[in-house]
C-alpha positions as protocol buffer text, in pm:
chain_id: "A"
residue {
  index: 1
  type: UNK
  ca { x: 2680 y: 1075 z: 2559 }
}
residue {
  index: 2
  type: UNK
  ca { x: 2392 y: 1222 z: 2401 }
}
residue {
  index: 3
  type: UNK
  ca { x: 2579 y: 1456 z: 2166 }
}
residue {
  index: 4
  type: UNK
  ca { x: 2806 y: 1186 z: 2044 }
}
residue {
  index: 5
  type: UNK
  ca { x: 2475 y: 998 z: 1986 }
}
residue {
  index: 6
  type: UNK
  ca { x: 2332 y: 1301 z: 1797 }
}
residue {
  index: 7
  type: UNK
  ca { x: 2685 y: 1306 z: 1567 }
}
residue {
  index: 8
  type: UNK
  ca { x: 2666 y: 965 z: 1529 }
}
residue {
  index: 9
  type: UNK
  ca { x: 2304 y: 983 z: 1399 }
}
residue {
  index: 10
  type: UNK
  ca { x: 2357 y: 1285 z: 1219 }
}
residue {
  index: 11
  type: UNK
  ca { x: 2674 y: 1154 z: 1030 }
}
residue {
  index: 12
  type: UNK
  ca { x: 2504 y: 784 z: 909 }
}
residue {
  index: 13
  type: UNK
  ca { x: 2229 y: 1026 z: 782 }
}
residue {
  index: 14
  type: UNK
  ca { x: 2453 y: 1247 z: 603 }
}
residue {
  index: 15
  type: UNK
  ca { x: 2549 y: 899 z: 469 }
}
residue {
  index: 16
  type: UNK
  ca { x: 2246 y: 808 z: 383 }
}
residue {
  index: 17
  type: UNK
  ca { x: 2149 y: 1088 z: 164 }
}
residue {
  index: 18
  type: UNK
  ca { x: 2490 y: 1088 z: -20 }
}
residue {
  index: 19
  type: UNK
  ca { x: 2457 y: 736 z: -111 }
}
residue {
  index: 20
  type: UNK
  ca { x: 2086 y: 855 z: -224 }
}
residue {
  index: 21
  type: UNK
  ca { x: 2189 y: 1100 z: -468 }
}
residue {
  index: 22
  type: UNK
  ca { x: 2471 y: 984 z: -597 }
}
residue {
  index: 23
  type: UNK
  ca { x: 2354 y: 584 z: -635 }
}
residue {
  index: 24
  type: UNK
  ca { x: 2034 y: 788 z: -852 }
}
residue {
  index: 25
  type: UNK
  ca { x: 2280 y: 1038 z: -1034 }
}
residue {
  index: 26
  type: UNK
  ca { x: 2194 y: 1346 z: -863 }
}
residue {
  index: 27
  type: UNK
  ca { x: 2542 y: 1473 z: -762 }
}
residue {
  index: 28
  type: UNK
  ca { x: 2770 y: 1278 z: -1054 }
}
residue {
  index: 29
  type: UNK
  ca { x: 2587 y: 1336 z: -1393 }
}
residue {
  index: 30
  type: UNK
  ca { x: 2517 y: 996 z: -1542 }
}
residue {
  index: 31
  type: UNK
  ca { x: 2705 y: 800 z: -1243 }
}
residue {
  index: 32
  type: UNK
  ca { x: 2462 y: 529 z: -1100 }
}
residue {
  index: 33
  type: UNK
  ca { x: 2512 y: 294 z: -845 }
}
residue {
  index: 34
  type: UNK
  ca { x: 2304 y: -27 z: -912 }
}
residue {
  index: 35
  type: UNK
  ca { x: 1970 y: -86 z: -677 }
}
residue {
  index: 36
  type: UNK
  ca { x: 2115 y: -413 z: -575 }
}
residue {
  index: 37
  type: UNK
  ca { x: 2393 y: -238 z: -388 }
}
residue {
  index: 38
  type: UNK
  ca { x: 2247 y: 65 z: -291 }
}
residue {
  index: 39
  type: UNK
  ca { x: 1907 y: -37 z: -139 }
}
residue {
  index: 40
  type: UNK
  ca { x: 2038 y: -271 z: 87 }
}
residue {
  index: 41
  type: UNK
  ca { x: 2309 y: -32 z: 177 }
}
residue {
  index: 42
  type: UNK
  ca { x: 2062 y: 186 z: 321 }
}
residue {
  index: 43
  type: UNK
  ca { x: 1869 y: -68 z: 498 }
}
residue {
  index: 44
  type: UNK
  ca { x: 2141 y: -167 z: 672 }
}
residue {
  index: 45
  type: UNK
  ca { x: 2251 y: 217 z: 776 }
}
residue {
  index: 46
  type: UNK
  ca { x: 1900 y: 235 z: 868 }
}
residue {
  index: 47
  type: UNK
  ca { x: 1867 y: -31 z: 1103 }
}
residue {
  index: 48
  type: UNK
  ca { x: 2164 y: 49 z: 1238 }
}
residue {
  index: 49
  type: UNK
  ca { x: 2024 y: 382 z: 1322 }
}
residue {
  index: 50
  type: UNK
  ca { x: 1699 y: 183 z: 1488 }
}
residue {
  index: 51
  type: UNK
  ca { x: 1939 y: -37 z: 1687 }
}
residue {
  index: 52
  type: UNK
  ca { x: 2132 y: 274 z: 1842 }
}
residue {
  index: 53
  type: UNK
  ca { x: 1808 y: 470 z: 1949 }
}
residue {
  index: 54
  type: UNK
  ca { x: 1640 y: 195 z: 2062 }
}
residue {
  index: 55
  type: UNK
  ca { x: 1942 y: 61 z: 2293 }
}
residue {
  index: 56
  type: UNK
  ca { x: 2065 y: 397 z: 2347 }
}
residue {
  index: 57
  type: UNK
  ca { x: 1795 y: 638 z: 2403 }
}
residue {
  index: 58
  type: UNK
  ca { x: 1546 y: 376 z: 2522 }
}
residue {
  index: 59
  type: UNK
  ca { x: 1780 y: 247 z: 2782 }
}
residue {
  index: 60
  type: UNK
  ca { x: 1745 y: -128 z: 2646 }
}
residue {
  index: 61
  type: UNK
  ca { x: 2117 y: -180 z: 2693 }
}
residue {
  index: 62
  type: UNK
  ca { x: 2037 y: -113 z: 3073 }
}
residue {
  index: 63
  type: UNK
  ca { x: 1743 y: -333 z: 3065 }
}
residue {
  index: 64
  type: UNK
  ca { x: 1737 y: -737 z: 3144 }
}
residue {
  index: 65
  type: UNK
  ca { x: 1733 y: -988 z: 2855 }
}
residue {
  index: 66
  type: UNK
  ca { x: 1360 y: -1087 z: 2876 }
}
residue {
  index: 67
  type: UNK
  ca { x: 1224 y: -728 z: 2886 }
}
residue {
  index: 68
  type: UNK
  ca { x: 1445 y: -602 z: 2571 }
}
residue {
  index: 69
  type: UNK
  ca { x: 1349 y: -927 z: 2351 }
}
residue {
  index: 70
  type: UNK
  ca { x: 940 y: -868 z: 2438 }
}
residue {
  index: 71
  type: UNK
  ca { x: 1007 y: -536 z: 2286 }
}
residue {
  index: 72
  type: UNK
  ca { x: 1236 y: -677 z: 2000 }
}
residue {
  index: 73
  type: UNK
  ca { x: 1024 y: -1020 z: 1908 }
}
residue {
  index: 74
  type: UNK
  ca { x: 711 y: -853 z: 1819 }
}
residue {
  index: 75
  type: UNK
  ca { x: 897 y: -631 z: 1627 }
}
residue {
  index: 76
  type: UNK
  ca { x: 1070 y: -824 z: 1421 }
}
residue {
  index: 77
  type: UNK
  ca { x: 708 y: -1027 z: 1416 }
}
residue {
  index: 78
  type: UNK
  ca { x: 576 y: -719 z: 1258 }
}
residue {
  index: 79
  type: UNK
  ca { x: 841 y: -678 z: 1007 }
}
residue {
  index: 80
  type: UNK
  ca { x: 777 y: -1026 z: 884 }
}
residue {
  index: 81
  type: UNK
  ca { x: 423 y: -963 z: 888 }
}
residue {
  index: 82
  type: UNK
  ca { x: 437 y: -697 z: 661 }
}
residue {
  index: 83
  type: UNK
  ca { x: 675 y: -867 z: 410 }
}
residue {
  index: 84
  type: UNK
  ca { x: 456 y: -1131 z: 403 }
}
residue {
  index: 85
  type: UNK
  ca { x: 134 y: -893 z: 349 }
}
residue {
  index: 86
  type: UNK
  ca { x: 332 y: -730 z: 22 }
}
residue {
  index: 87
  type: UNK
  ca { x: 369 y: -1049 z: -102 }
}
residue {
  index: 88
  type: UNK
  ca { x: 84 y: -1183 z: -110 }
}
residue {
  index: 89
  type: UNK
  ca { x: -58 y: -807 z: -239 }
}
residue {
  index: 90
  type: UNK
  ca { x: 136 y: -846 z: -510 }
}
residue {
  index: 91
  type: UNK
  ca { x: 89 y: -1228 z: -605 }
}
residue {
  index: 92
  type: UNK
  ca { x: -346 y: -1129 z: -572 }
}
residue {
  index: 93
  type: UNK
  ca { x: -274 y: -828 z: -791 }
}
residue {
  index: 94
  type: UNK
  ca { x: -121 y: -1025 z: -1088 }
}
residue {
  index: 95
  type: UNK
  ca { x: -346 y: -1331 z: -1050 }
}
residue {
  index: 96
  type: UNK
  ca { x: -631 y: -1042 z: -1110 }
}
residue {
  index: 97
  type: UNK
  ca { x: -491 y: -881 z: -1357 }
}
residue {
  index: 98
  type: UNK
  ca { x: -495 y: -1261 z: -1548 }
}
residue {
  index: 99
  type: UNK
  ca { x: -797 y: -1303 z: -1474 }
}
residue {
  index: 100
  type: UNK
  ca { x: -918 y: -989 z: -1608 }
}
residue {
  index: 101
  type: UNK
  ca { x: -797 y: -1084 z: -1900 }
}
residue {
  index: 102
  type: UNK
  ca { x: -880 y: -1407 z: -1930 }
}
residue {
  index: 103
  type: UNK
  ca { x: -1257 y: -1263 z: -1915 }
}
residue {
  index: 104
  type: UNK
  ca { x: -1192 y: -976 z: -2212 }
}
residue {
  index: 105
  type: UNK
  ca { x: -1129 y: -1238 z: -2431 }
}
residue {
  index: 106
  type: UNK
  ca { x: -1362 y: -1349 z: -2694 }
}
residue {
  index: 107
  type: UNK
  ca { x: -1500 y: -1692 z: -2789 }
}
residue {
  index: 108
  type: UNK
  ca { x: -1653 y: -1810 z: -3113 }
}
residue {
  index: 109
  type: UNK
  ca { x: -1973 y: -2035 z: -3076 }
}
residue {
  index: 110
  type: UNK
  ca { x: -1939 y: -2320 z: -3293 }
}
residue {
  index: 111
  type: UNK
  ca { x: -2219 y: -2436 z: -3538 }
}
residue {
  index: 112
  type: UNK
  ca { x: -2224 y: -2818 z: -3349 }
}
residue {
  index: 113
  type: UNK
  ca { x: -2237 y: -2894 z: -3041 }
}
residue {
  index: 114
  type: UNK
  ca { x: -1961 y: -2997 z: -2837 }
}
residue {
  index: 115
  type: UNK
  ca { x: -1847 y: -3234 z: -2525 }
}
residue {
  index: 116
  type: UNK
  ca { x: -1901 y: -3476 z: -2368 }
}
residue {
  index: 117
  type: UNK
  ca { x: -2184 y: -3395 z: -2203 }
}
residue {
  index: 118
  type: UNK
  ca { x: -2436 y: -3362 z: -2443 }
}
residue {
  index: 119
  type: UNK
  ca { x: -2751 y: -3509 z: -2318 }
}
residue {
  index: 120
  type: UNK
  ca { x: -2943 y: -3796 z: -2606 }
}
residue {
  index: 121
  type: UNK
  ca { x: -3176 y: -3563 z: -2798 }
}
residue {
  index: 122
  type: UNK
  ca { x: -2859 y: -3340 z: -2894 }
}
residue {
  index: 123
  type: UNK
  ca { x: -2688 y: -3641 z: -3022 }
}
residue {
  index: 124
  type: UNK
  ca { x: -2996 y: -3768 z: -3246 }
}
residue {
  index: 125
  type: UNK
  ca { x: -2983 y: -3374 z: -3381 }
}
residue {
  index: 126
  type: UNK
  ca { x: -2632 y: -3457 z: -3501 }
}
Protein backbone atom coordinates (compact mmCIF):
# COMPACT_ATOMS: atom_id res chain seq x y z
CA UNK A 1 0.00 0.00 0.00
CA UNK A 2 2.65 2.38 0.52
CA UNK A 3 4.16 2.21 -2.97
CA UNK A 4 0.85 2.65 -4.65
CA UNK A 5 0.58 5.67 -2.26
CA UNK A 6 4.06 6.90 -3.37
CA UNK A 7 2.79 6.47 -7.35
CA UNK A 8 -0.19 8.00 -6.58
CA UNK A 9 1.58 11.04 -5.02
CA UNK A 10 4.22 11.04 -7.40
CA UNK A 11 1.85 10.97 -10.51
CA UNK A 12 -0.71 14.10 -9.18
CA UNK A 13 2.73 15.86 -8.80
CA UNK A 14 3.92 15.11 -12.13
CA UNK A 15 0.47 16.67 -12.79
CA UNK A 16 0.97 19.40 -11.04
CA UNK A 17 4.08 20.65 -12.59
CA UNK A 18 2.79 19.98 -16.19
CA UNK A 19 -0.20 22.02 -15.64
CA UNK A 20 2.51 24.65 -14.17
CA UNK A 21 4.47 25.00 -17.18
CA UNK A 22 2.34 24.66 -19.68
CA UNK A 23 -0.76 26.97 -18.08
CA UNK A 24 2.58 29.78 -17.89
CA UNK A 25 3.94 28.82 -21.46
CA UNK A 26 6.96 27.05 -20.53
CA UNK A 27 6.59 23.82 -22.58
CA UNK A 28 4.07 25.26 -25.60
CA UNK A 29 5.61 28.63 -26.80
CA UNK A 30 2.94 31.27 -26.43
CA UNK A 31 0.16 28.62 -25.17
CA UNK A 32 -1.38 29.92 -21.83
CA UNK A 33 -3.90 28.54 -19.83
CA UNK A 34 -5.89 31.34 -18.00
CA UNK A 35 -5.19 31.80 -13.96
CA UNK A 36 -8.83 31.27 -13.40
CA UNK A 37 -8.55 27.67 -14.51
CA UNK A 38 -5.26 26.81 -13.64
CA UNK A 39 -4.87 28.06 -10.02
CA UNK A 40 -7.71 26.40 -8.76
CA UNK A 41 -6.74 23.34 -10.65
CA UNK A 42 -3.84 23.02 -8.55
CA UNK A 43 -5.46 23.72 -5.36
CA UNK A 44 -7.62 21.17 -5.79
CA UNK A 45 -4.68 18.47 -6.85
CA UNK A 46 -3.11 19.82 -3.87
CA UNK A 47 -5.55 19.18 -1.35
CA UNK A 48 -6.17 16.16 -2.69
CA UNK A 49 -2.63 15.26 -2.03
CA UNK A 50 -3.19 16.64 1.85
CA UNK A 51 -6.32 14.50 2.13
CA UNK A 52 -4.43 11.17 1.03
CA UNK A 53 -1.39 11.66 3.46
CA UNK A 54 -3.24 12.75 6.10
CA UNK A 55 -5.89 9.71 5.95
CA UNK A 56 -3.40 7.47 4.59
CA UNK A 57 -0.14 7.85 6.18
CA UNK A 58 -1.55 9.33 9.39
CA UNK A 59 -3.88 6.46 9.88
CA UNK A 60 -7.03 8.92 10.20
CA UNK A 61 -9.09 6.54 8.09
CA UNK A 62 -8.43 4.02 11.03
CA UNK A 63 -9.19 6.55 13.58
CA UNK A 64 -12.88 7.35 15.23
CA UNK A 65 -14.92 10.33 13.96
CA UNK A 66 -14.27 12.72 16.93
CA UNK A 67 -10.45 12.25 16.98
CA UNK A 68 -10.01 12.83 13.00
CA UNK A 69 -12.39 16.10 13.02
CA UNK A 70 -10.20 17.69 16.27
CA UNK A 71 -7.37 17.30 13.90
CA UNK A 72 -9.40 18.51 10.77
CA UNK A 73 -11.55 21.58 12.51
CA UNK A 74 -8.67 23.53 13.62
CA UNK A 75 -7.30 23.10 10.44
CA UNK A 76 -9.62 24.22 8.38
CA UNK A 77 -9.94 27.09 11.37
CA UNK A 78 -6.48 28.00 10.38
CA UNK A 79 -7.04 28.13 6.76
CA UNK A 80 -9.83 30.57 7.29
CA UNK A 81 -7.78 32.43 9.58
CA UNK A 82 -5.26 33.13 7.25
CA UNK A 83 -7.62 34.12 4.36
CA UNK A 84 -9.09 36.35 6.52
CA UNK A 85 -5.55 37.86 7.73
CA UNK A 86 -4.66 38.54 3.73
CA UNK A 87 -7.61 40.29 3.48
CA UNK A 88 -7.62 42.48 5.74
CA UNK A 89 -3.54 43.02 4.85
CA UNK A 90 -4.51 43.98 1.78
CA UNK A 91 -7.70 46.23 2.47
CA UNK A 92 -5.00 48.24 5.42
CA UNK A 93 -2.42 48.41 2.65
CA UNK A 94 -4.63 50.34 0.11
CA UNK A 95 -6.48 52.42 2.71
CA UNK A 96 -2.63 53.59 3.51
CA UNK A 97 -1.58 54.03 0.45
CA UNK A 98 -4.86 56.72 0.19
CA UNK A 99 -4.03 58.10 2.87
CA UNK A 100 -0.59 58.76 1.97
CA UNK A 101 -1.75 60.50 -0.59
CA UNK A 102 -4.29 62.29 0.63
CA UNK A 103 -1.43 63.93 2.94
CA UNK A 104 1.11 64.77 -0.27
CA UNK A 105 -1.36 66.87 -1.50
CA UNK A 106 -1.20 70.55 -1.38
CA UNK A 107 -3.66 73.21 -0.17
CA UNK A 108 -3.85 76.89 -1.00
CA UNK A 109 -4.57 79.26 2.05
CA UNK A 110 -7.13 81.60 1.09
CA UNK A 111 -6.84 85.44 1.67
CA UNK A 112 -10.41 85.36 3.99
CA UNK A 113 -11.26 83.44 6.36
CA UNK A 114 -13.50 80.65 6.12
CA UNK A 115 -16.35 78.47 8.07
CA UNK A 116 -18.43 78.46 10.15
CA UNK A 117 -16.63 78.65 12.99
CA UNK A 118 -15.10 81.79 13.01
CA UNK A 119 -15.21 83.24 16.41
CA UNK A 120 -16.79 87.44 16.54
CA UNK A 121 -13.56 89.46 16.23
CA UNK A 122 -12.80 87.54 12.81
CA UNK A 123 -16.15 88.46 11.57
CA UNK A 124 -15.85 92.35 12.50
CA UNK A 125 -12.24 91.96 10.46
CA UNK A 126 -14.37 91.03 7.45
Amino acid sequence: MVFKGLILLGVVTIVEVAIALVGNGHLIEGFRVAKYIMYPLMICLSLYKAYFIVYEFMHMRYEVKGLAMSVLLPTVLLVWAMIAFFQEGSSWGARRAQIKEKNAEKVEMSAQPEGMLLDAQTKELQ
